[in-house]
Amino acid sequence: MRKIILSLFFMFFLSCQRNTNPISPNNNELLFPETIGSTWNYSFVDTTFYIFYNDSLNVERDTINIEIVSNKITPNGKKEIIWRLESKNCIDSLFLTYSADTLFFETNSNNKYFTDMLSLILPLRESEKWKYFTYDYEVSTIDSLGLSFGSIKNVYVVRQFLKRIGNSGGENIFYIKNGIGIVKFIYGFWSTMNFTNHKKVWQLLNYSFSQ
């Protein structure tokens, strides 16, 4: 009888040690690294096309450098992480705040490089859907994503839909790899007022995570 009890206790202990939910809100660093000094570098292409004008294609290229510069608990008890976003034309901050099971991204200003708002419900799950303000979200997965340094496997794809409001609408797509973060980002916006299609693309070039 004593052997049975000890065996059951040992099995229970092992089950408690096993990480069955590696991207739970209590272990978010495995989805997005949080250590100060961690960096990501992206290529950036900004394309604007005016539908009814000849030679109207405008393409701007840049490199985006992101570094974690702060990781703290706010007075209201929420974890806040600050990313410094730097390019040749811009230095800005992205604020990541955890609230219960949701991770919010916000900017200080109307940043031309990122979306104005992003919310992720964690853990990410395939086919999961939610709404936040004017955006609808949907999660899927892909087996492999090719980047300049090779292929990354098992990537989450988070689609952020901006339903048509008046004369405009759009769709943003975030490719997220567990343990690395955003590996690719596509911003898409259209407007019937001035017949404009606008697209921005980030692609990860390299990254380095502090211990």
mmCIF file with all atom_site columns, C-alpha atoms in Angstrom:
data_model
loop_
_atom_site.group_PDB
_atom_site.id
_atom_site.type_symbol
_atom_site.label_atom_id
_atom_site.label_alt_id
_atom_site.label_comp_id
_atom_site.label_asym_id
_atom_site.label_entity_id
_atom_site.label_seq_id
_atom_site.pdbx_PDB_ins_code
_atom_site.Cartn_x
_atom_site.Cartn_y
_atom_site.Cartn_z
_atom_site.occupancy
_atom_site.B_iso_or_equiv
_atom_site.pdbx_formal_charge
_atom_site.auth_seq_id
_atom_site.auth_comp_id
_atom_site.auth_asym_id
_atom_site.auth_atom_id
_atom_site.pdbx_PDB_model_num
ATOM 1   C CA . MET A 1 1   ? 0.000   0.000  0.000   1.00 0.00 ? 1   MET A CA 1
ATOM 2   C CA . ARG A 1 2   ? 2.845   2.360  0.925   1.00 0.00 ? 2   ARG A CA 1
ATOM 3   C CA . LYS A 1 3   ? 4.514   1.681  -2.440  1.00 0.00 ? 3   LYS A CA 1
ATOM 4   C CA . ILE A 1 4   ? 1.272   2.521  -4.282  1.00 0.00 ? 4   ILE A CA 1
ATOM 5   C CA . ILE A 1 5   ? 0.905   5.819  -2.432  1.00 0.00 ? 5   ILE A CA 1
ATOM 6   C CA . LEU A 1 6   ? 4.531   6.740  -3.132  1.00 0.00 ? 6   LEU A CA 1
ATOM 7   C CA . SER A 1 7   ? 4.082   5.865  -6.830  1.00 0.00 ? 7   SER A CA 1
ATOM 8   C CA . LEU A 1 8   ? 0.963   8.006  -7.098  1.00 0.00 ? 8   LEU A CA 1
ATOM 9   C CA . PHE A 1 9   ? 2.746   10.896 -5.383  1.00 0.00 ? 9   PHE A CA 1
ATOM 10  C CA . PHE A 1 10  ? 5.688   10.604 -7.771  1.00 0.00 ? 10  PHE A CA 1
ATOM 11  C CA . MET A 1 11  ? 3.362   10.609 -10.820 1.00 0.00 ? 11  MET A CA 1
ATOM 12  C CA . PHE A 1 12  ? 1.556   13.670 -9.447  1.00 0.00 ? 12  PHE A CA 1
ATOM 13  C CA . PHE A 1 13  ? 4.878   15.448 -8.856  1.00 0.00 ? 13  PHE A CA 1
ATOM 14  C CA . LEU A 1 14  ? 5.988   14.812 -12.450 1.00 0.00 ? 14  LEU A CA 1
ATOM 15  C CA . SER A 1 15  ? 2.680   16.028 -13.856 1.00 0.00 ? 15  SER A CA 1
ATOM 16  C CA . CYS A 1 16  ? 3.055   19.265 -11.881 1.00 0.00 ? 16  CYS A CA 1
ATOM 17  C CA . GLN A 1 17  ? 6.569   19.786 -13.261 1.00 0.00 ? 17  GLN A CA 1
ATOM 18  C CA . ARG A 1 18  ? 5.552   19.280 -16.887 1.00 0.00 ? 18  ARG A CA 1
ATOM 19  C CA . ASN A 1 19  ? 4.896   22.563 -18.727 1.00 0.00 ? 19  ASN A CA 1
ATOM 20  C CA . THR A 1 20  ? 1.655   21.757 -20.539 1.00 0.00 ? 20  THR A CA 1
ATOM 21  C CA . ASN A 1 21  ? 0.937   25.383 -21.455 1.00 0.00 ? 21  ASN A CA 1
ATOM 22  C CA . PRO A 1 22  ? 4.251   26.933 -22.556 1.00 0.00 ? 22  PRO A CA 1
ATOM 23  C CA . ILE A 1 23  ? 2.758   30.243 -23.681 1.00 0.00 ? 23  ILE A CA 1
ATOM 24  C CA . SER A 1 24  ? 0.361   30.844 -20.820 1.00 0.00 ? 24  SER A CA 1
ATOM 25  C CA . PRO A 1 25  ? -0.033  34.401 -19.463 1.00 0.00 ? 25  PRO A CA 1
ATOM 26  C CA . ASN A 1 26  ? 2.244   33.423 -16.545 1.00 0.00 ? 26  ASN A CA 1
ATOM 27  C CA . ASN A 1 27  ? 5.055   32.473 -18.928 1.00 0.00 ? 27  ASN A CA 1
ATOM 28  C CA . ASN A 1 28  ? 4.761   35.071 -21.691 1.00 0.00 ? 28  ASN A CA 1
ATOM 29  C CA . GLU A 1 29  ? 8.504   35.428 -22.141 1.00 0.00 ? 29  GLU A CA 1
ATOM 30  C CA . LEU A 1 30  ? 8.447   32.196 -24.153 1.00 0.00 ? 30  LEU A CA 1
ATOM 31  C CA . LEU A 1 31  ? 6.220   33.910 -26.729 1.00 0.00 ? 31  LEU A CA 1
ATOM 32  C CA . PHE A 1 32  ? 7.818   37.374 -26.575 1.00 0.00 ? 32  PHE A CA 1
ATOM 33  C CA . PRO A 1 33  ? 11.238  37.654 -24.928 1.00 0.00 ? 33  PRO A CA 1
ATOM 34  C CA . GLU A 1 34  ? 11.208  40.239 -22.136 1.00 0.00 ? 34  GLU A CA 1
ATOM 35  C CA . THR A 1 35  ? 14.842  40.718 -21.111 1.00 0.00 ? 35  THR A CA 1
ATOM 36  C CA . ILE A 1 36  ? 16.215  44.276 -21.269 1.00 0.00 ? 36  ILE A CA 1
ATOM 37  C CA . GLY A 1 37  ? 18.784  44.541 -24.043 1.00 0.00 ? 37  GLY A CA 1
ATOM 38  C CA . SER A 1 38  ? 17.123  41.984 -26.330 1.00 0.00 ? 38  SER A CA 1
ATOM 39  C CA . THR A 1 39  ? 17.006  43.177 -29.945 1.00 0.00 ? 39  THR A CA 1
ATOM 40  C CA . TRP A 1 40  ? 15.275  42.494 -33.271 1.00 0.00 ? 40  TRP A CA 1
ATOM 41  C CA . ASN A 1 41  ? 16.281  43.939 -36.644 1.00 0.00 ? 41  ASN A CA 1
ATOM 42  C CA . TYR A 1 42  ? 13.857  44.056 -39.565 1.00 0.00 ? 42  TYR A CA 1
ATOM 43  C CA . SER A 1 43  ? 13.865  45.086 -43.191 1.00 0.00 ? 43  SER A CA 1
ATOM 44  C CA . PHE A 1 44  ? 11.025  47.519 -43.919 1.00 0.00 ? 44  PHE A CA 1
ATOM 45  C CA . VAL A 1 45  ? 9.288   48.283 -47.225 1.00 0.00 ? 45  VAL A CA 1
ATOM 46  C CA . ASP A 1 46  ? 6.537   50.913 -47.409 1.00 0.00 ? 46  ASP A CA 1
ATOM 47  C CA . THR A 1 47  ? 4.501   50.908 -50.642 1.00 0.00 ? 47  THR A CA 1
ATOM 48  C CA . THR A 1 48  ? 1.765   53.369 -51.634 1.00 0.00 ? 48  THR A CA 1
ATOM 49  C CA . PHE A 1 49  ? -0.221  53.023 -54.849 1.00 0.00 ? 49  PHE A CA 1
ATOM 50  C CA . TYR A 1 50  ? -2.734  55.561 -56.181 1.00 0.00 ? 50  TYR A CA 1
ATOM 51  C CA . ILE A 1 51  ? -5.064  53.548 -58.385 1.00 0.00 ? 51  ILE A CA 1
ATOM 52  C CA . PHE A 1 52  ? -6.044  56.103 -61.038 1.00 0.00 ? 52  PHE A CA 1
ATOM 53  C CA . TYR A 1 53  ? -2.698  57.850 -61.503 1.00 0.00 ? 53  TYR A CA 1
ATOM 54  C CA . ASN A 1 54  ? 0.078   56.749 -63.818 1.00 0.00 ? 54  ASN A CA 1
ATOM 55  C CA . ASP A 1 55  ? 3.515   56.292 -62.256 1.00 0.00 ? 55  ASP A CA 1
ATOM 56  C CA . SER A 1 56  ? 1.923   56.604 -58.842 1.00 0.00 ? 56  SER A CA 1
ATOM 57  C CA . LEU A 1 57  ? 3.785   53.768 -57.143 1.00 0.00 ? 57  LEU A CA 1
ATOM 58  C CA . ASN A 1 58  ? 5.872   55.068 -54.242 1.00 0.00 ? 58  ASN A CA 1
ATOM 59  C CA . VAL A 1 59  ? 8.261   52.684 -52.460 1.00 0.00 ? 59  VAL A CA 1
ATOM 60  C CA . GLU A 1 60  ? 10.336  53.525 -49.377 1.00 0.00 ? 60  GLU A CA 1
ATOM 61  C CA . ARG A 1 61  ? 12.879  51.144 -47.850 1.00 0.00 ? 61  ARG A CA 1
ATOM 62  C CA . ASP A 1 62  ? 14.325  51.243 -44.377 1.00 0.00 ? 62  ASP A CA 1
ATOM 63  C CA . THR A 1 63  ? 15.630  49.104 -41.524 1.00 0.00 ? 63  THR A CA 1
ATOM 64  C CA . ILE A 1 64  ? 13.868  48.922 -38.174 1.00 0.00 ? 64  ILE A CA 1
ATOM 65  C CA . ASN A 1 65  ? 15.816  48.217 -35.000 1.00 0.00 ? 65  ASN A CA 1
ATOM 66  C CA . ILE A 1 66  ? 13.923  47.267 -31.852 1.00 0.00 ? 66  ILE A CA 1
ATOM 67  C CA . GLU A 1 67  ? 15.417  46.955 -28.376 1.00 0.00 ? 67  GLU A CA 1
ATOM 68  C CA . ILE A 1 68  ? 13.812  46.240 -25.013 1.00 0.00 ? 68  ILE A CA 1
ATOM 69  C CA . VAL A 1 69  ? 14.723  49.198 -22.807 1.00 0.00 ? 69  VAL A CA 1
ATOM 70  C CA . SER A 1 70  ? 12.401  48.705 -19.834 1.00 0.00 ? 70  SER A CA 1
ATOM 71  C CA . ASN A 1 71  ? 10.581  45.916 -18.012 1.00 0.00 ? 71  ASN A CA 1
ATOM 72  C CA . LYS A 1 72  ? 8.666   46.905 -14.904 1.00 0.00 ? 72  LYS A CA 1
ATOM 73  C CA . ILE A 1 73  ? 5.514   46.510 -12.855 1.00 0.00 ? 73  ILE A CA 1
ATOM 74  C CA . THR A 1 74  ? 3.295   49.609 -13.017 1.00 0.00 ? 74  THR A CA 1
ATOM 75  C CA . PRO A 1 75  ? 1.626   51.125 -9.899  1.00 0.00 ? 75  PRO A CA 1
ATOM 76  C CA . ASN A 1 76  ? -1.611  49.331 -10.843 1.00 0.00 ? 76  ASN A CA 1
ATOM 77  C CA . GLY A 1 77  ? 0.191   45.995 -10.765 1.00 0.00 ? 77  GLY A CA 1
ATOM 78  C CA . LYS A 1 78  ? 0.472   45.344 -14.512 1.00 0.00 ? 78  LYS A CA 1
ATOM 79  C CA . LYS A 1 79  ? 3.632   44.321 -16.290 1.00 0.00 ? 79  LYS A CA 1
ATOM 80  C CA . GLU A 1 80  ? 4.813   46.916 -18.834 1.00 0.00 ? 80  GLU A CA 1
ATOM 81  C CA . ILE A 1 81  ? 7.628   46.373 -21.317 1.00 0.00 ? 81  ILE A CA 1
ATOM 82  C CA . ILE A 1 82  ? 8.948   49.199 -23.493 1.00 0.00 ? 82  ILE A CA 1
ATOM 83  C CA . TRP A 1 83  ? 10.449  48.605 -26.921 1.00 0.00 ? 83  TRP A CA 1
ATOM 84  C CA . ARG A 1 84  ? 12.514  51.357 -28.508 1.00 0.00 ? 84  ARG A CA 1
ATOM 85  C CA . LEU A 1 85  ? 11.851  51.443 -32.248 1.00 0.00 ? 85  LEU A CA 1
ATOM 86  C CA . GLU A 1 86  ? 14.539  53.158 -34.302 1.00 0.00 ? 86  GLU A CA 1
ATOM 87  C CA . SER A 1 87  ? 14.926  53.743 -38.033 1.00 0.00 ? 87  SER A CA 1
ATOM 88  C CA . LYS A 1 88  ? 16.775  56.308 -40.109 1.00 0.00 ? 88  LYS A CA 1
ATOM 89  C CA . ASN A 1 89  ? 13.772  58.667 -39.885 1.00 0.00 ? 89  ASN A CA 1
ATOM 90  C CA . CYS A 1 90  ? 12.209  57.822 -36.552 1.00 0.00 ? 90  CYS A CA 1
ATOM 91  C CA . ILE A 1 91  ? 12.797  56.995 -32.907 1.00 0.00 ? 91  ILE A CA 1
ATOM 92  C CA . ASP A 1 92  ? 9.671   55.920 -31.059 1.00 0.00 ? 92  ASP A CA 1
ATOM 93  C CA . SER A 1 93  ? 8.462   53.634 -28.280 1.00 0.00 ? 93  SER A CA 1
ATOM 94  C CA . LEU A 1 94  ? 6.125   50.660 -28.308 1.00 0.00 ? 94  LEU A CA 1
ATOM 95  C CA . PHE A 1 95  ? 4.464   49.832 -24.985 1.00 0.00 ? 95  PHE A CA 1
ATOM 96  C CA . LEU A 1 96  ? 3.569   46.224 -24.193 1.00 0.00 ? 96  LEU A CA 1
ATOM 97  C CA . THR A 1 97  ? 1.198   45.757 -21.264 1.00 0.00 ? 97  THR A CA 1
ATOM 98  C CA . TYR A 1 98  ? -0.078  42.470 -19.867 1.00 0.00 ? 98  TYR A CA 1
ATOM 99  C CA . SER A 1 99  ? -3.580  42.461 -18.418 1.00 0.00 ? 99  SER A CA 1
ATOM 100 C CA . ALA A 1 100 ? -4.952  39.077 -17.337 1.00 0.00 ? 100 ALA A CA 1
ATOM 101 C CA . ASP A 1 101 ? -4.781  36.919 -20.490 1.00 0.00 ? 101 ASP A CA 1
ATOM 102 C CA . THR A 1 102 ? -4.285  39.805 -22.935 1.00 0.00 ? 102 THR A CA 1
ATOM 103 C CA . LEU A 1 103 ? -1.140  41.487 -24.247 1.00 0.00 ? 103 LEU A CA 1
ATOM 104 C CA . PHE A 1 104 ? -1.637  45.033 -25.531 1.00 0.00 ? 104 PHE A CA 1
ATOM 105 C CA . PHE A 1 105 ? 0.710   46.918 -27.897 1.00 0.00 ? 105 PHE A CA 1
ATOM 106 C CA . GLU A 1 106 ? 0.377   50.692 -28.070 1.00 0.00 ? 106 GLU A CA 1
ATOM 107 C CA . THR A 1 107 ? 2.474   53.552 -29.422 1.00 0.00 ? 107 THR A CA 1
ATOM 108 C CA . ASN A 1 108 ? 3.164   57.038 -28.113 1.00 0.00 ? 108 ASN A CA 1
ATOM 109 C CA . SER A 1 109 ? 2.242   58.626 -31.414 1.00 0.00 ? 109 SER A CA 1
ATOM 110 C CA . ASN A 1 110 ? 0.754   57.891 -34.820 1.00 0.00 ? 110 ASN A CA 1
ATOM 111 C CA . ASN A 1 111 ? 3.654   55.671 -35.792 1.00 0.00 ? 111 ASN A CA 1
ATOM 112 C CA . LYS A 1 112 ? 4.094   55.165 -39.527 1.00 0.00 ? 112 LYS A CA 1
ATOM 113 C CA . TYR A 1 113 ? 5.897   51.864 -38.955 1.00 0.00 ? 113 TYR A CA 1
ATOM 114 C CA . PHE A 1 114 ? 3.396   49.956 -36.810 1.00 0.00 ? 114 PHE A CA 1
ATOM 115 C CA . THR A 1 115 ? -0.325  49.617 -36.321 1.00 0.00 ? 115 THR A CA 1
ATOM 116 C CA . ASP A 1 116 ? -1.944  52.036 -33.866 1.00 0.00 ? 116 ASP A CA 1
ATOM 117 C CA . MET A 1 117 ? -3.144  49.217 -31.623 1.00 0.00 ? 117 MET A CA 1
ATOM 118 C CA . LEU A 1 118 ? -2.723  45.462 -31.208 1.00 0.00 ? 118 LEU A CA 1
ATOM 119 C CA . SER A 1 119 ? -4.209  43.065 -28.670 1.00 0.00 ? 119 SER A CA 1
ATOM 120 C CA . LEU A 1 120 ? -3.299  39.388 -28.364 1.00 0.00 ? 120 LEU A CA 1
ATOM 121 C CA . ILE A 1 121 ? -5.226  36.933 -26.220 1.00 0.00 ? 121 ILE A CA 1
ATOM 122 C CA . LEU A 1 122 ? -2.804  34.396 -24.749 1.00 0.00 ? 122 LEU A CA 1
ATOM 123 C CA . PRO A 1 123 ? -2.108  31.634 -25.209 1.00 0.00 ? 123 PRO A CA 1
ATOM 124 C CA . LEU A 1 124 ? -2.479  31.886 -28.965 1.00 0.00 ? 124 LEU A CA 1
ATOM 125 C CA . ARG A 1 125 ? -4.641  29.076 -30.295 1.00 0.00 ? 125 ARG A CA 1
ATOM 126 C CA . GLU A 1 126 ? -5.462  28.116 -33.850 1.00 0.00 ? 126 GLU A CA 1
ATOM 127 C CA . SER A 1 127 ? -8.974  29.219 -34.955 1.00 0.00 ? 127 SER A CA 1
ATOM 128 C CA . GLU A 1 128 ? -9.313  31.531 -31.926 1.00 0.00 ? 128 GLU A CA 1
ATOM 129 C CA . LYS A 1 129 ? -11.249 34.762 -32.664 1.00 0.00 ? 129 LYS A CA 1
ATOM 130 C CA . TRP A 1 130 ? -11.865 37.939 -30.664 1.00 0.00 ? 130 TRP A CA 1
ATOM 131 C CA . LYS A 1 131 ? -12.759 41.614 -31.028 1.00 0.00 ? 131 LYS A CA 1
ATOM 132 C CA . TYR A 1 132 ? -11.079 44.690 -29.639 1.00 0.00 ? 132 TYR A CA 1
ATOM 133 C CA . PHE A 1 133 ? -12.307 48.208 -30.450 1.00 0.00 ? 133 PHE A CA 1
ATOM 134 C CA . THR A 1 134 ? -12.709 48.443 -34.242 1.00 0.00 ? 134 THR A CA 1
ATOM 135 C CA . TYR A 1 135 ? -10.604 45.351 -34.946 1.00 0.00 ? 135 TYR A CA 1
ATOM 136 C CA . ASP A 1 136 ? -11.538 41.694 -35.413 1.00 0.00 ? 136 ASP A CA 1
ATOM 137 C CA . TYR A 1 137 ? -8.845  39.062 -34.833 1.00 0.00 ? 137 TYR A CA 1
ATOM 138 C CA . GLU A 1 138 ? -8.357  35.521 -36.048 1.00 0.00 ? 138 GLU A CA 1
ATOM 139 C CA . VAL A 1 139 ? -5.503  33.065 -35.400 1.00 0.00 ? 139 VAL A CA 1
ATOM 140 C CA . SER A 1 140 ? -4.195  30.370 -37.731 1.00 0.00 ? 140 SER A CA 1
ATOM 141 C CA . THR A 1 141 ? -0.866  28.556 -38.109 1.00 0.00 ? 141 THR A CA 1
ATOM 142 C CA . ILE A 1 142 ? 1.542   27.752 -40.926 1.00 0.00 ? 142 ILE A CA 1
ATOM 143 C CA . ASP A 1 143 ? 4.123   24.987 -41.044 1.00 0.00 ? 143 ASP A CA 1
ATOM 144 C CA . SER A 1 144 ? 7.013   27.104 -42.307 1.00 0.00 ? 144 SER A CA 1
ATOM 145 C CA . LEU A 1 145 ? 7.883   30.720 -43.123 1.00 0.00 ? 145 LEU A CA 1
ATOM 146 C CA . GLY A 1 146 ? 10.904  31.607 -45.249 1.00 0.00 ? 146 GLY A CA 1
ATOM 147 C CA . LEU A 1 147 ? 13.072  34.514 -44.130 1.00 0.00 ? 147 LEU A CA 1
ATOM 148 C CA . SER A 1 148 ? 16.451  35.844 -45.262 1.00 0.00 ? 148 SER A CA 1
ATOM 149 C CA . PHE A 1 149 ? 18.365  33.683 -42.767 1.00 0.00 ? 149 PHE A CA 1
ATOM 150 C CA . GLY A 1 150 ? 16.329  30.502 -43.345 1.00 0.00 ? 150 GLY A CA 1
ATOM 151 C CA . SER A 1 151 ? 12.939  28.988 -42.593 1.00 0.00 ? 151 SER A CA 1
ATOM 152 C CA . ILE A 1 152 ? 11.082  29.175 -39.290 1.00 0.00 ? 152 ILE A CA 1
ATOM 153 C CA . LYS A 1 153 ? 8.667   26.378 -38.525 1.00 0.00 ? 153 LYS A CA 1
ATOM 154 C CA . ASN A 1 154 ? 5.330   26.341 -36.710 1.00 0.00 ? 154 ASN A CA 1
ATOM 155 C CA . VAL A 1 155 ? 4.426   30.012 -36.921 1.00 0.00 ? 155 VAL A CA 1
ATOM 156 C CA . TYR A 1 156 ? 1.235   31.625 -35.641 1.00 0.00 ? 156 TYR A CA 1
ATOM 157 C CA . VAL A 1 157 ? -0.576  33.929 -38.075 1.00 0.00 ? 157 VAL A CA 1
ATOM 158 C CA . VAL A 1 158 ? -2.695  36.605 -36.377 1.00 0.00 ? 158 VAL A CA 1
ATOM 159 C CA . ARG A 1 159 ? -4.959  38.535 -38.733 1.00 0.00 ? 159 ARG A CA 1
ATOM 160 C CA . GLN A 1 160 ? -6.196  41.907 -37.563 1.00 0.00 ? 160 GLN A CA 1
ATOM 161 C CA . PHE A 1 161 ? -9.166  43.077 -39.624 1.00 0.00 ? 161 PHE A CA 1
ATOM 162 C CA . LEU A 1 162 ? -10.261 46.710 -39.733 1.00 0.00 ? 162 LEU A CA 1
ATOM 163 C CA . LYS A 1 163 ? -13.791 46.608 -41.049 1.00 0.00 ? 163 LYS A CA 1
ATOM 164 C CA . ARG A 1 164 ? -14.766 49.280 -43.495 1.00 0.00 ? 164 ARG A CA 1
ATOM 165 C CA . ILE A 1 165 ? -15.444 52.534 -41.700 1.00 0.00 ? 165 ILE A CA 1
ATOM 166 C CA . GLY A 1 166 ? -16.672 55.200 -44.105 1.00 0.00 ? 166 GLY A CA 1
ATOM 167 C CA . ASN A 1 167 ? -14.218 55.235 -46.979 1.00 0.00 ? 167 ASN A CA 1
ATOM 168 C CA . SER A 1 168 ? -11.452 53.055 -45.571 1.00 0.00 ? 168 SER A CA 1
ATOM 169 C CA . GLY A 1 169 ? -10.569 49.628 -44.213 1.00 0.00 ? 169 GLY A CA 1
ATOM 170 C CA . GLY A 1 170 ? -7.698  47.205 -44.002 1.00 0.00 ? 170 GLY A CA 1
ATOM 171 C CA . GLU A 1 171 ? -6.062  44.042 -42.772 1.00 0.00 ? 171 GLU A CA 1
ATOM 172 C CA . ASN A 1 172 ? -2.838  43.572 -40.819 1.00 0.00 ? 172 ASN A CA 1
ATOM 173 C CA . ILE A 1 173 ? -1.083  40.206 -40.561 1.00 0.00 ? 173 ILE A CA 1
ATOM 174 C CA . PHE A 1 174 ? 1.352   39.306 -37.765 1.00 0.00 ? 174 PHE A CA 1
ATOM 175 C CA . TYR A 1 175 ? 3.542   36.228 -38.072 1.00 0.00 ? 175 TYR A CA 1
ATOM 176 C CA . ILE A 1 176 ? 4.601   35.216 -34.563 1.00 0.00 ? 176 ILE A CA 1
ATOM 177 C CA . LYS A 1 177 ? 7.032   32.500 -33.546 1.00 0.00 ? 177 LYS A CA 1
ATOM 178 C CA . ASN A 1 178 ? 6.962   31.172 -30.024 1.00 0.00 ? 178 ASN A CA 1
ATOM 179 C CA . GLY A 1 179 ? 10.200  32.199 -28.309 1.00 0.00 ? 179 GLY A CA 1
ATOM 180 C CA . ILE A 1 180 ? 11.151  34.832 -30.894 1.00 0.00 ? 180 ILE A CA 1
ATOM 181 C CA . GLY A 1 181 ? 8.126   37.126 -31.258 1.00 0.00 ? 181 GLY A CA 1
ATOM 182 C CA . ILE A 1 182 ? 7.088   38.907 -34.459 1.00 0.00 ? 182 ILE A CA 1
ATOM 183 C CA . VAL A 1 183 ? 9.040   37.499 -37.395 1.00 0.00 ? 183 VAL A CA 1
ATOM 184 C CA . LYS A 1 184 ? 7.015   39.212 -40.121 1.00 0.00 ? 184 LYS A CA 1
ATOM 185 C CA . PHE A 1 185 ? 4.363   41.933 -40.193 1.00 0.00 ? 185 PHE A CA 1
ATOM 186 C CA . ILE A 1 186 ? 2.222   43.064 -43.115 1.00 0.00 ? 186 ILE A CA 1
ATOM 187 C CA . TYR A 1 187 ? 0.173   46.244 -42.803 1.00 0.00 ? 187 TYR A CA 1
ATOM 188 C CA . GLY A 1 188 ? -2.543  46.768 -45.403 1.00 0.00 ? 188 GLY A CA 1
ATOM 189 C CA . PHE A 1 189 ? -4.799  49.812 -45.707 1.00 0.00 ? 189 PHE A CA 1
ATOM 190 C CA . TRP A 1 190 ? -7.073  51.069 -48.475 1.00 0.00 ? 190 TRP A CA 1
ATOM 191 C CA . SER A 1 191 ? -9.146  54.188 -48.960 1.00 0.00 ? 191 SER A CA 1
ATOM 192 C CA . THR A 1 192 ? -11.776 54.888 -51.613 1.00 0.00 ? 192 THR A CA 1
ATOM 193 C CA . MET A 1 193 ? -11.626 58.610 -50.845 1.00 0.00 ? 193 MET A CA 1
ATOM 194 C CA . ASN A 1 194 ? -8.287  59.061 -52.614 1.00 0.00 ? 194 ASN A CA 1
ATOM 195 C CA . PHE A 1 195 ? -8.184  55.584 -54.237 1.00 0.00 ? 195 PHE A CA 1
ATOM 196 C CA . THR A 1 196 ? -5.098  54.562 -52.277 1.00 0.00 ? 196 THR A CA 1
ATOM 197 C CA . ASN A 1 197 ? -3.636  51.193 -51.433 1.00 0.00 ? 197 ASN A CA 1
ATOM 198 C CA . HIS A 1 198 ? -0.997  51.268 -48.713 1.00 0.00 ? 198 HIS A CA 1
ATOM 199 C CA . LYS A 1 199 ? 1.175   48.324 -47.674 1.00 0.00 ? 199 LYS A CA 1
ATOM 200 C CA . LYS A 1 200 ? 4.046   48.024 -45.188 1.00 0.00 ? 200 LYS A CA 1
ATOM 201 C CA . VAL A 1 201 ? 6.102   44.892 -44.676 1.00 0.00 ? 201 VAL A CA 1
ATOM 202 C CA . TRP A 1 202 ? 8.502   43.999 -41.860 1.00 0.00 ? 202 TRP A CA 1
ATOM 203 C CA . GLN A 1 203 ? 10.738  40.945 -42.218 1.00 0.00 ? 203 GLN A CA 1
ATOM 204 C CA . LEU A 1 204 ? 13.063  39.757 -39.490 1.00 0.00 ? 204 LEU A CA 1
ATOM 205 C CA . LEU A 1 205 ? 16.753  39.931 -40.414 1.00 0.00 ? 205 LEU A CA 1
ATOM 206 C CA . ASN A 1 206 ? 18.311  38.872 -37.113 1.00 0.00 ? 206 ASN A CA 1
ATOM 207 C CA . TYR A 1 207 ? 17.737  38.907 -33.367 1.00 0.00 ? 207 TYR A CA 1
ATOM 208 C CA . SER A 1 208 ? 19.675  38.673 -30.125 1.00 0.00 ? 208 SER A CA 1
ATOM 209 C CA . PHE A 1 209 ? 18.234  37.941 -26.678 1.00 0.00 ? 209 PHE A CA 1
ATOM 210 C CA . SER A 1 210 ? 19.935  38.949 -23.432 1.00 0.00 ? 210 SER A CA 1
ATOM 211 C CA . GLN A 1 211 ? 20.163  36.452 -20.616 1.00 0.00 ? 211 GLN A CA 1
#
